[in-house]
Coordinates of C-alpha atoms and ligand atoms in Angstrom, one line a residue:
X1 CA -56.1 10.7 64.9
X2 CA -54.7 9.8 68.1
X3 CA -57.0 10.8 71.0
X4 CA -54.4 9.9 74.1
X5 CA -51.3 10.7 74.6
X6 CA -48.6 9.1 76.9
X7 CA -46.2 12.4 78.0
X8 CA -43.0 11.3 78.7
X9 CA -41.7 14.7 79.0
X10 CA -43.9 16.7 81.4
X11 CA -46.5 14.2 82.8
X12 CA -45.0 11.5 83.5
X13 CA -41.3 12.8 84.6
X14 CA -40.7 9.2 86.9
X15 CA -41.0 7.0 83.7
X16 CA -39.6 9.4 81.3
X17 CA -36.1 9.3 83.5
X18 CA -36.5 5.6 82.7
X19 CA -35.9 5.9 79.2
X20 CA -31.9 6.9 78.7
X21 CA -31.2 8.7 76.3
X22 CA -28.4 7.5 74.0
X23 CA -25.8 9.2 71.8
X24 CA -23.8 8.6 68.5
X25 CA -20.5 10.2 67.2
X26 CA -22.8 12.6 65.1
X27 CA -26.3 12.8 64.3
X28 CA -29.6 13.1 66.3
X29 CA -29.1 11.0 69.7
X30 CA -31.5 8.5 70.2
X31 CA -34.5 7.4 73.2
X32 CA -33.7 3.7 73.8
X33 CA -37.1 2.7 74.2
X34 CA -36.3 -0.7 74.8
X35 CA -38.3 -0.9 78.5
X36 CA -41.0 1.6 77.5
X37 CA -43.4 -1.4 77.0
X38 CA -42.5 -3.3 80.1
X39 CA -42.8 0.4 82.4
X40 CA -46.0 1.9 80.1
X41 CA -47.4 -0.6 78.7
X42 CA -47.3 0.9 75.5
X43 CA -45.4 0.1 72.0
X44 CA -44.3 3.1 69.7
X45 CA -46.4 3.4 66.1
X46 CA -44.2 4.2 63.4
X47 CA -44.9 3.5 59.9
X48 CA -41.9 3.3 57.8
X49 CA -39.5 4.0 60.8
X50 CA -39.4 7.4 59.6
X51 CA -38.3 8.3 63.5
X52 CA -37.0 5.0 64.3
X53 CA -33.0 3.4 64.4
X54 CA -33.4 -0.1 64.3
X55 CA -30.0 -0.5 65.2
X56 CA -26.7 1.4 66.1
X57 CA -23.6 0.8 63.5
X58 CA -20.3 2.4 62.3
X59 CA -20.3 1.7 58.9
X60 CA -22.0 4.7 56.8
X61 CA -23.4 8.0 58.1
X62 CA -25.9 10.4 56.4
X63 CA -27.0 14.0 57.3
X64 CA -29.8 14.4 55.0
X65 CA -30.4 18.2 56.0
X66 CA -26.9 19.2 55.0
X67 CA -26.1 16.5 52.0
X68 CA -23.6 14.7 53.9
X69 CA -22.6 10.8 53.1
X70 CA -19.6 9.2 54.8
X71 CA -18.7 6.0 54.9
X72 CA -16.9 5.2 57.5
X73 CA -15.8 8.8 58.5
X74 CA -14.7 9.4 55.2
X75 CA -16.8 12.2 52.9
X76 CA -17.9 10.4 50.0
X77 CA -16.5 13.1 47.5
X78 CA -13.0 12.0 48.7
X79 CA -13.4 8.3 48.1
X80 CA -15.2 9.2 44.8
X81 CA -12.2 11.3 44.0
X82 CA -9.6 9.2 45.2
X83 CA -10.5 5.9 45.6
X84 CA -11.4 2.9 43.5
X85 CA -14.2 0.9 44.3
X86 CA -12.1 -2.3 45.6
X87 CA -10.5 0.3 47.8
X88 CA -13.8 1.4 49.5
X89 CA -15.6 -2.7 49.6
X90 CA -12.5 -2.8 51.7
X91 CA -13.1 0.4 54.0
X92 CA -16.7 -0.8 54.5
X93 CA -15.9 -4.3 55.4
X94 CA -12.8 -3.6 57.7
X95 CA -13.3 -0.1 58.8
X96 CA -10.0 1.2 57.6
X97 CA -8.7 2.2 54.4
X98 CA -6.0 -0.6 53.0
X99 CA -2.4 0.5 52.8
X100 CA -0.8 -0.6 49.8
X101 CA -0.1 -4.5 51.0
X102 CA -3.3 -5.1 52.3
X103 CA -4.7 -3.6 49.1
X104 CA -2.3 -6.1 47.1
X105 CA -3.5 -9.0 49.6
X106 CA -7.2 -7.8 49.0
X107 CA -7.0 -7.5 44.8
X108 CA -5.7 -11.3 45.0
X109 CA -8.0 -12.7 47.1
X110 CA -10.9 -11.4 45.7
X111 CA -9.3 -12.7 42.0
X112 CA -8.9 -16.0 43.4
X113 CA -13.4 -15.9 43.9
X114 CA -14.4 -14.6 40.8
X115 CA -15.2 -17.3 39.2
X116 CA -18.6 -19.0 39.8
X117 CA -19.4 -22.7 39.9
X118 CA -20.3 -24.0 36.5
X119 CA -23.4 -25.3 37.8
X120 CA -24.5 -22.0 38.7
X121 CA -25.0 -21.0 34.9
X122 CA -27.6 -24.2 34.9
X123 CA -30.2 -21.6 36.3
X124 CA -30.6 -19.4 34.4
X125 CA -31.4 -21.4 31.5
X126 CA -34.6 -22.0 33.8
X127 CA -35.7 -18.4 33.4
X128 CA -38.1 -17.5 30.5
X129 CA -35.1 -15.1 28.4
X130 CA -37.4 -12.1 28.5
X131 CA -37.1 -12.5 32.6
X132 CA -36.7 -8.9 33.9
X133 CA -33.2 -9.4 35.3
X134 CA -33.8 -8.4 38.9
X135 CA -36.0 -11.2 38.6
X136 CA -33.4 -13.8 37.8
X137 CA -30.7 -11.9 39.9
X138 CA -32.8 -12.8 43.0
X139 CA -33.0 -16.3 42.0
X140 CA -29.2 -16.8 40.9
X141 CA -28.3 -15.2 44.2
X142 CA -30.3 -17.1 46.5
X143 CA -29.0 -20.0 44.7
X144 CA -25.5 -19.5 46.0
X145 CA -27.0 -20.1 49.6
X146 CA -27.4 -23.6 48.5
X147 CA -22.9 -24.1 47.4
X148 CA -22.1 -22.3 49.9
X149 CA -24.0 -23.7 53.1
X150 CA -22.4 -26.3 54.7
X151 CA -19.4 -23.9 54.8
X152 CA -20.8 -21.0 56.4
X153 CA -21.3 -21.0 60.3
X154 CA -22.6 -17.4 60.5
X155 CA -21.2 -16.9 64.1
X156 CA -17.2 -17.8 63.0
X157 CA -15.9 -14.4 62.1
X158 CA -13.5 -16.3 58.9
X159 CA -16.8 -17.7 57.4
X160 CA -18.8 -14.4 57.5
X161 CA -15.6 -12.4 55.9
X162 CA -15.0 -15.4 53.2
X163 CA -18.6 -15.4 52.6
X164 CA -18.3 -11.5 52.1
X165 CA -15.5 -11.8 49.5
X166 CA -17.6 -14.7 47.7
X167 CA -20.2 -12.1 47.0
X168 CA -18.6 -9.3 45.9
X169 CA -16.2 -11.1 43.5
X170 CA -18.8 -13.2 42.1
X171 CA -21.3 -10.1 41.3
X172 CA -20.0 -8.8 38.5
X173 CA -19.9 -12.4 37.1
X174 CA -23.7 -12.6 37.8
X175 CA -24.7 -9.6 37.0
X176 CA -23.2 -9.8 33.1
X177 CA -24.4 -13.3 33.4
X178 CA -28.0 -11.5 33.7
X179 CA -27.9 -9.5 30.5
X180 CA -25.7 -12.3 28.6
X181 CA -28.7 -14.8 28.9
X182 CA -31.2 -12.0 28.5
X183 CA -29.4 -11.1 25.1
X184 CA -28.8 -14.7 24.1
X185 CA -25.0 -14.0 23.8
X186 CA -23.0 -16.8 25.6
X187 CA -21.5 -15.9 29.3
X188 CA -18.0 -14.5 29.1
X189 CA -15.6 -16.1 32.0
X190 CA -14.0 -13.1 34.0
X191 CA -10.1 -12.3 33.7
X192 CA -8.5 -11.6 36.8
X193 CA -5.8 -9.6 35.9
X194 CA -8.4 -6.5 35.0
X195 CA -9.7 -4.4 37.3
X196 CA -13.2 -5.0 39.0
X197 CA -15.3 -2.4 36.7
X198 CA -13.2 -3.3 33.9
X199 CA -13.9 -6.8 34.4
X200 CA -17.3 -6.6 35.0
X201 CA -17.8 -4.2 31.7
X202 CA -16.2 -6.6 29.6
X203 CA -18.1 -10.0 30.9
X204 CA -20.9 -7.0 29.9
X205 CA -20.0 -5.8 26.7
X206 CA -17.6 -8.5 25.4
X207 CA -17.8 -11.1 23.3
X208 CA -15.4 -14.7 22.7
X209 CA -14.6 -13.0 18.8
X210 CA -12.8 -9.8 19.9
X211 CA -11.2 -8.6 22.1
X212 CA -12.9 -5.9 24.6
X213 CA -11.2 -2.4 24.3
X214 CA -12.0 -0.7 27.5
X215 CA -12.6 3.4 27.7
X216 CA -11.0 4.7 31.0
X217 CA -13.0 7.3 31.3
X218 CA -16.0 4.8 30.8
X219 CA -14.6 2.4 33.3
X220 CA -13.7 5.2 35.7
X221 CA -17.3 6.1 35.5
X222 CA -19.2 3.1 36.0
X223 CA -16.3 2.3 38.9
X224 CA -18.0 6.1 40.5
X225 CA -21.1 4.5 40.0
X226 CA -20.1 1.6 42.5
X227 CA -18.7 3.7 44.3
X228 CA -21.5 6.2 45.1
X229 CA -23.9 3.4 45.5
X230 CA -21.9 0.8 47.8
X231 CA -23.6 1.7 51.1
X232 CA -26.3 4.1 52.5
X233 CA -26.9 3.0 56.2
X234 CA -30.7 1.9 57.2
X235 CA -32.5 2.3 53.7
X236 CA -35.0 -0.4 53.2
X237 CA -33.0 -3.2 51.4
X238 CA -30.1 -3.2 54.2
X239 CA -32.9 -2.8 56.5
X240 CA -34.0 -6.1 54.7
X241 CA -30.5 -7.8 54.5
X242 CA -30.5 -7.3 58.7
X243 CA -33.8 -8.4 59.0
X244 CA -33.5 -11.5 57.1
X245 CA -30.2 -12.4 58.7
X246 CA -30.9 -11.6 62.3
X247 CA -32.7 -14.9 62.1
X248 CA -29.3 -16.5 61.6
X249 CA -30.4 -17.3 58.1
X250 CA -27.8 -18.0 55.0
X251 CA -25.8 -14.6 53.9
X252 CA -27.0 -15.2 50.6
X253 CA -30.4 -16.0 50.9
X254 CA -30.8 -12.6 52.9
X255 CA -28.9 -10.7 50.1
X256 CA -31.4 -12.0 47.7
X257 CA -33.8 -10.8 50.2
X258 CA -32.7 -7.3 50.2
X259 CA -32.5 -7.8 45.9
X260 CA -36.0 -8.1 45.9
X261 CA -36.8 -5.0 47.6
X262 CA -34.1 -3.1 45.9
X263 CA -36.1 -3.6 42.9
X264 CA -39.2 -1.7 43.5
X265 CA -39.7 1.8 41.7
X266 CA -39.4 3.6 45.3
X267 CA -35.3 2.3 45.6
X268 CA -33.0 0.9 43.7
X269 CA -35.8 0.5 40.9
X270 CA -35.8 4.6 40.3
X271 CA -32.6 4.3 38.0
X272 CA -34.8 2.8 35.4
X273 CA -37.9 4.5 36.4
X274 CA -35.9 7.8 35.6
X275 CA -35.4 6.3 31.9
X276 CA -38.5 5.2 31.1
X277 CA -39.9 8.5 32.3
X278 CA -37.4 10.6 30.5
X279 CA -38.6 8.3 27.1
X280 CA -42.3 8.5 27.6
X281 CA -41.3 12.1 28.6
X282 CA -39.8 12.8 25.2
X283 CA -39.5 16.3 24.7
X284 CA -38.9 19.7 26.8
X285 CA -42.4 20.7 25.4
X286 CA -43.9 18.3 27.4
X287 CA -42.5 18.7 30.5
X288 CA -44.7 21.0 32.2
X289 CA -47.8 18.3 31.6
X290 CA -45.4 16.0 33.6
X291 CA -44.7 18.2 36.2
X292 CA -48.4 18.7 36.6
X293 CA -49.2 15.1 36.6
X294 CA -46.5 15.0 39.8
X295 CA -48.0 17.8 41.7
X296 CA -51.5 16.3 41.3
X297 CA -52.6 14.7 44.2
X298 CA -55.2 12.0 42.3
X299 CA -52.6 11.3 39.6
X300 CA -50.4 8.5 40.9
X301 CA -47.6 9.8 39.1
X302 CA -44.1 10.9 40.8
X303 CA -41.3 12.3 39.2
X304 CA -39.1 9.4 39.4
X305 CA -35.1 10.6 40.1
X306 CA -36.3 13.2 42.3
X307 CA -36.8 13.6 46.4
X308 CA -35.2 11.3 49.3
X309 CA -36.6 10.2 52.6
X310 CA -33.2 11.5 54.5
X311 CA -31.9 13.9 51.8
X312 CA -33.8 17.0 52.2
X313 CA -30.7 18.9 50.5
X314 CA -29.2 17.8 46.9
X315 CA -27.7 14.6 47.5
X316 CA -24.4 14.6 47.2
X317 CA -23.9 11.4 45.4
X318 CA -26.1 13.4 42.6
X319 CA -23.8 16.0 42.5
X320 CA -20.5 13.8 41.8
X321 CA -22.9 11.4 39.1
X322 CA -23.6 15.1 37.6
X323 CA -20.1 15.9 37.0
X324 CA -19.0 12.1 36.1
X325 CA -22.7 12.3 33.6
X326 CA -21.0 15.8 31.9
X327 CA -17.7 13.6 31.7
X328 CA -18.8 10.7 30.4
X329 CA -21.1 12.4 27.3
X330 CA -18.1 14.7 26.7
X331 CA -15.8 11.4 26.4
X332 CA -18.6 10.1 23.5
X333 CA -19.3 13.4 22.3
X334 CA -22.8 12.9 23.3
X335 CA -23.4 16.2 24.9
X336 CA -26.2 17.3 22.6
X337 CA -28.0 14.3 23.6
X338 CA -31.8 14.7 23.6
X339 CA -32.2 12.4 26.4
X340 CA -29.7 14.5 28.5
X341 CA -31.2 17.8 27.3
X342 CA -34.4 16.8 28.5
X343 CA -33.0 15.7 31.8
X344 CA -31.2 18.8 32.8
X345 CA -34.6 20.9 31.3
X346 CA -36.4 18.6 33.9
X347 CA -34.1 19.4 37.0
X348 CA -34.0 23.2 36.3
X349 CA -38.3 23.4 36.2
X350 CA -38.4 21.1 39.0
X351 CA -35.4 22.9 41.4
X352 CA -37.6 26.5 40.6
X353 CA -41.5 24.9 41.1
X354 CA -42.9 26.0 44.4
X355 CA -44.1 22.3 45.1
X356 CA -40.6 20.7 45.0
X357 CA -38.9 23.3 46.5
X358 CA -41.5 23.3 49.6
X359 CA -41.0 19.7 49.9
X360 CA -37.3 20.0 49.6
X361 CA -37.5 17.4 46.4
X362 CA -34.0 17.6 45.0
X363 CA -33.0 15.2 42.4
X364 CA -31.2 12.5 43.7
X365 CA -28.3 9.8 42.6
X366 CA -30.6 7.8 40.2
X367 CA -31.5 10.9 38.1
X368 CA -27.8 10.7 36.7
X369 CA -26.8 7.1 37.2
X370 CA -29.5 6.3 34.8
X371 CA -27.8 8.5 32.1
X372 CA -24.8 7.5 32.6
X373 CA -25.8 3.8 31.9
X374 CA -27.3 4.4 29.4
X375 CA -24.4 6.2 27.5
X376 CA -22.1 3.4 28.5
X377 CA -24.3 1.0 26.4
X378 CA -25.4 -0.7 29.3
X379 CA -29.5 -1.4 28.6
X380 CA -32.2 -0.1 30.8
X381 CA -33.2 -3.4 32.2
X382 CA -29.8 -3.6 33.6
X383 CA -29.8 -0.2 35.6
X384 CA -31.2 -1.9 39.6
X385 CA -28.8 -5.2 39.0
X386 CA -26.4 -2.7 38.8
X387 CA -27.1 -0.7 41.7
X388 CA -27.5 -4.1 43.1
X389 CA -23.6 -5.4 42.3
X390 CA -22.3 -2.0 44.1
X391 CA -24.9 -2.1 46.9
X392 CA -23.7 -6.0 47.8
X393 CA -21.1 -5.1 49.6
X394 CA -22.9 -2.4 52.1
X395 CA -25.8 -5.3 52.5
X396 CA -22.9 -8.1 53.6
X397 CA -20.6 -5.1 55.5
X398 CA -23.8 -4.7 57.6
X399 CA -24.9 -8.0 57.9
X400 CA -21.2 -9.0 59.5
X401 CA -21.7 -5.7 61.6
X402 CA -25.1 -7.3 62.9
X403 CA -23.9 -10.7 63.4
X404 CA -21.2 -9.8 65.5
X405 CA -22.8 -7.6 67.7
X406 CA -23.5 -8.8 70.9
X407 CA -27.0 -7.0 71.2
X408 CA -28.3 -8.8 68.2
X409 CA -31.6 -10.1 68.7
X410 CA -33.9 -11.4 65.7
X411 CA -36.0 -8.8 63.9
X412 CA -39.3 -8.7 65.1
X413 CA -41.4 -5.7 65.5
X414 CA -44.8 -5.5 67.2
X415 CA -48.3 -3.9 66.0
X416 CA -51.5 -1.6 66.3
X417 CA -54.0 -4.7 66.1
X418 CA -56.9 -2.6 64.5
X419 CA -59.2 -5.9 63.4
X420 CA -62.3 -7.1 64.4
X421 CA -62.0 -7.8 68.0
X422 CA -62.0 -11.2 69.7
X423 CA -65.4 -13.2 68.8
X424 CA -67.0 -17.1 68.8
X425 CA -66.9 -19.1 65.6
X426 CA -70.9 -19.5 64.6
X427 CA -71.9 -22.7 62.7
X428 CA -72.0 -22.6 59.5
X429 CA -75.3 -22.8 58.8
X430 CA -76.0 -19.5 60.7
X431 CA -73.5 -17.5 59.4
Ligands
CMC1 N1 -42.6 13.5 42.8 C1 -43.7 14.2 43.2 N2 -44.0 14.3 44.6 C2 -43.1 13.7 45.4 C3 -42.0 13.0 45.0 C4 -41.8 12.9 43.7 N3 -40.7 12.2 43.2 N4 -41.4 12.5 46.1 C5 -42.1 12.9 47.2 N5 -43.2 13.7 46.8 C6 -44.1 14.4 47.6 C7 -45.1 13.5 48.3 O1 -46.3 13.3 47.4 C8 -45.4 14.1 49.6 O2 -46.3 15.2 49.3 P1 -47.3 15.7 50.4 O3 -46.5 16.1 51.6 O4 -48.1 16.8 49.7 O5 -48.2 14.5 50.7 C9 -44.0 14.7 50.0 O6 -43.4 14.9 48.7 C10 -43.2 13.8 50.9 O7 -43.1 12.5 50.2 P2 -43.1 11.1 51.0 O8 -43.6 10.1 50.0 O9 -43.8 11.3 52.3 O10 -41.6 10.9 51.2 P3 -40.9 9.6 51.5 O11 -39.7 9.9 52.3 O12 -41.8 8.6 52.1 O13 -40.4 9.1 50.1 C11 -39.2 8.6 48.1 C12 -39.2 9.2 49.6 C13 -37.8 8.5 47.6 C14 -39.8 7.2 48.1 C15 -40.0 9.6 47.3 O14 -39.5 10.8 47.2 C16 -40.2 9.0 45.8 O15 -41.1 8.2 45.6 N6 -39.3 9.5 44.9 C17 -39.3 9.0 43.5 C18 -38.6 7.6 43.5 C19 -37.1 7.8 43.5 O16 -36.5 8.6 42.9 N7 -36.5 6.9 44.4 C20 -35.1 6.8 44.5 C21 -34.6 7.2 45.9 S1 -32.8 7.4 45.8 C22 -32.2 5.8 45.6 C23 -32.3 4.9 46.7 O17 -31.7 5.3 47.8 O18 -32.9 3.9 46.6

């Protein structure tokens, strides 16, 4: 407990005028503490920047009390409705939507990158096959730091934007390349004439012997699922991606950076979390033991797919995976699904249990996205390099945003020193 306290409100009224206050097109406006140190002498304390905006951008924009997502202005039920995912990787890295040349300019260029250098497929052969495949994804990725770095001088604005379209046409490659290896089936060389989810499902799903036969409702969903994941402003893999590059490190090395943390259970992780739990789960009959387990403070146990650190509402990206999850089971007649039955059981007990509801614990994006996977054959293990193909494109939209703005300085936040305080060495003898 804190047993001082620096007012900066009533008490101290001179210093407090010091701080300006500074406001964004929407949302909460901000104190720019940037001087407090140098007129208090104090830092701010603030664990998991849960009141902190480590930076000011114009790329997404979140109003977790009222389950609002935009990217860019633009709600994210109209570019889910409307849109295709190419469409929106080019909203987030220009700031407009494309009219129908710059989309055609767009489509070709990214084409022209999908390929990825033969010597890339070298490394994964160096990965044990069982090799979760976040694991390898981190690897693969950071790996394109070292083709791509005597070509990339982070502060020209042409290398950042080629380096951008490098990534997210390459992705999908690496991503299928993933599960390909993983599977022992050999990698399957993209086709640029198909669309980007259709590509990246048949690289997936494919093999050399037949030809693939794409769903469109299948491919429609999984293009959603890009969709709905491609950016979500300051969440803690972005946060990682800026961090990482504000040291004017490689693009891709700070992607892989922001892979790795995307893979824990408390992000990008929860997609396969919600599986696992919905298997071990099993049946409706058990569900109240699990609920239990999630309410009980010594059990470690959380109901993965539910509760966000902005969203205090439904999220709305759960609402549109919902509707595409209802679509997609009808499409494969699916909808008496156990797995599915169990999952919507799960949400209604946990939407009516005094202990979600008080903590505002809605379920959130992952819930579905997992089920919708999973119907589209795609294998658990796959789920987070998934979430990690669509998020690429928020992580390097927000890395260009950083690098280009003129207040970037390099990551580096202070602390509460709470060790032992300063003391002599003794010898050793007398220790
Ligand atoms: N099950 C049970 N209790 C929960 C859960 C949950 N899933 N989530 C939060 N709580 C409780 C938590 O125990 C705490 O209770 P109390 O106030 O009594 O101590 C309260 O709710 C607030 O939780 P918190 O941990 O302080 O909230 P946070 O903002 O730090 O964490 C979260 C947010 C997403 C990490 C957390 O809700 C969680 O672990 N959820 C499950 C994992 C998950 O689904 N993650 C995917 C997030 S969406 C995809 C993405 O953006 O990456």
């Amino acid at each position: 407990m804190a047993e001082n306290y620096v007012s900066l409100t009533e008490d101290d009224k001179e210093k407090a005028s010091k701080l300006p206050i500074m406001d964004g097109t929407m949302g909460p406006s901000v104190v720019d503490i940037r001087s407090l140190y140098a007129q208090t002498g104090y830092f701010t304390y603030d664990p998991g920047f849960t009141s902190t905006a480590s930076c000011s951008s114009k790329i997404t924009y979140i109003d977790g009390d009222n389950g609002i997502l935009l990217y860019r202005g633009y709600p994210i039920e109209q570019l889910a409705e409307k849109c295709d995912f190419l469409e929106v990787c080019y909203l987030l890295l220009n700031g407009e939507l494309p009219n129908g040349a710059q989309m055609k300019e767009f489509v070709t260029i990214i084409s022209q990158h999908v390929m990825v250098h033969e010597q890339l497929t070298k490394f994964y052969s160096g990965f044990r096959r069982d090799a979760h495949p976040m694991a390898v994804l981190v690897g693969v990725v950071g790996a394109l730091s070292a083709f791509y770095h005597d070509v990339t001088d982070v502060t020209r604005p042409e290398d950042r934007y080629i380096a951008a379209i490098r990534l997210i046409a390459k992705m999908p490659n690496i991503v299928a390349m993933c599960h390909k290896y993983s599977t022992g089936m050999p990698f399957i060389y993209p086709k640029r004439k198909l669309g980007y989810a259709e590509n990246f499902m048949r690289m997936m799903m494919g093999d050399p012997y037949d030809d693939y036969i794409a769903n469109p409702v299948l491919i429609r969903a999984l293009d959603r699922i890009l969709i709905l994941h491609a950016d979500h402003e300051q969440n803690a893999s972005t946060s990682t991606v800026r961090l990482a590059g504000s040291s004017g490190a490689n693009p891709y090395a700070c992607v892989a950076a922001g892979i790795a943390c995307l893979w824990g259970a408390a992000h990008g992780g929860a997609n396969e979390a919600v599986l696992n739990m919905l298997e071990e789960i099993g049946d409706v009959t058990k569900i109240p033991e699990y609920v239990a387990k999630a309410k009980d403070k010594s059990d470690p146990f959380r109901l993965m797919g539910f509760g966000h650190r902005v969203y205090k509402n439904y999220d709305p990206r759960a609402k549109l995976m919902r509707q595409t999850c209802h679509e997609v089971l009808d499409e494969l007649n699916l909808n008496n699904d156990p797995m599915f039955k169990l999952a919507m059981e799960l949400e209604r007990i946990a939407l009516e249990d005094e202990y979600f509801v008080e903590r505002k614990l809605y379920p959130n994006v992952d819930f579905y996205s997992g089920i919708v996977l999973r119907a589209l054959g795609i294998p658990t293990e796959m789920f987070t390099a998934i979430f990690a193909l669509s998020r690429s494109v928020g992580w390097i939209a927000q890395w260009d945003e950083m690098i280009s703005d003129p207040e970037l300085k390099i990551g580096r936040p202070r602390q509460l020193y709470r060790g032992v305080a300063k003391r002599d060495v003794q010898p050793i003898s007398s220790r």
